[in-house]
């Protein structure tokens, strides 16, 4: 039932009654009655009815005067006026003064009932529209505010990724916090390394004296509680103090969480005057900003750590005794340390960011860089410079960086090596004659008179040792001769024949305890070589494979053509060679000493001969070996013009 109150300003008592009994009461409206204009106006102002039915002809104040007075008092109650004569002028005037409808007297109850309902529903509609408009305005304002908040958070977020300077980012975070929650002050506190105290890292509008010395203990402070619980804290009244003596009316702290280190600090806003309590939305906004601050701090920490590492590495590279040159993937120089500049007579600034082959005046080094670029594999080589110095150069590809050249000046080692070789050569030469004489006399001894069995035994051992020494000296002098390039007239050689005849020599001895694998290729090009020396290569590699493979193992030989070269592999599943020793096994007199080689005899010259002979044939020899699994020795020799086709 409607409960609207209807003020009827009407001097005719009958009309009042008629309206009350036939229109208002049956429809549930409450009736307020006024019998003249003045009383009507007073009741209108006092009672603020929902609708007024106003007669135009009234004692004391007529209808138009009442309307005028209502307008002056800004009373917005809808008015239906009644009149006995329908004059256009009167109607226009009444409408101008705010009347909503009119009914001509005499009227029937239905007519008035319709008019009241029409006006009331128009009013309701209007009210609803006004309400809706207000709601829309409110929603729009809220949307605008949220948009602005998002905008601020987004701007702070962007500065986290674009600014590397954490001070600026953290100051922005605190500024934004204060602005977004409408606080008076803001601060960002970080845990110190011992995690015992929080110190001020950034602040907005905090008392300068306090800011300068602000440190709070984790154990007994509000901020410390946030660190320990990892949850936001908000407080009002007495308890809301930042530190002793620094009181506030309200404060809100949220934690700064770093993924790897947990809670690392606190972002806080403070109201020292305003009593307004911070809201859930404020926590949300502050937490978003705190996340950004934590990211900025962690980024800066990682960056600092990386930078420190980089500086350390660069210092190591720069200060290293050995010469180091680093080039990028495009072969531009990235770094040349002092040792490299001194060794090669260069100045670093002239080299930086230039192609290495344009700034390095040593063709041998440049071609090493190119080789590693092309093969993608590390390489080591002795490089002789024009001024006579020799360097041991190593170039290693480093993915994501480029290539690194490391060089040591080994001129003095080479010189010592030369002197040692000369000395050994001279001694070997000098020893050969007296040793041969001793050997001769040992041979003659049995003829000089009868010997006891024991004396025979001793002479036998002396002869064996003498033969070993003479063979060693001969081998050494052989390398010497080879290095000097003597007797190296080359002719087309059939490697299959050489391999097979060498295998036949070994077979009887091998088959007792090792499996031999050799499947000759259908065709193999001839190589330009010295038959005796090529046989020596195969001999030495096979004898090693047999020597260093325990009983029950296998040794395999294979050969094939490969792009202008003949490749031969001598493989075994023997004891293998430790990676650290592999670079040296081709050196003269070098022998691997390990538990497996204990008691094995040898001169350490076999592979040195192999390397010298292969080098003299413009070939290359290398080894791939894994301790305990076996070794593969491979050599390549250039194909001669005349190739074998059988
Ligand atoms: P050695 O007279 O000692 O055999 P080499 O010059 O022929 O001298 O070889 C040098 C060293 O290389 C050897 O002492 C041995 O340790 C190692 N070596 C050579 N060939 C093999 C192989 N097939 N398996 C394991 N080690 C090998």
Short mmCIF file of C-alpha atoms in Angstrom, two decimals, residues 130-140:
data_model
loop_
_atom_site.label_atom_id
_atom_site.label_comp_id
_atom_site.label_asym_id
_atom_site.label_seq_id
_atom_site.Cartn_x
_atom_site.Cartn_y
_atom_site.Cartn_z
CA UNK A 130 18.36 11.03 -10.42
CA UNK A 131 19.47 8.17 -8.21
CA UNK A 132 20.78 6.26 -11.21
CA UNK A 133 22.60 9.30 -12.49
CA UNK A 134 24.17 9.76 -9.09
CA UNK A 135 25.23 6.12 -9.00
CA UNK A 136 26.75 6.47 -12.44
CA UNK A 137 28.62 9.58 -11.39
CA UNK A 138 29.89 7.75 -8.29
CA UNK A 139 30.93 4.68 -10.30
CA UNK A 140 32.65 6.86 -12.83
#
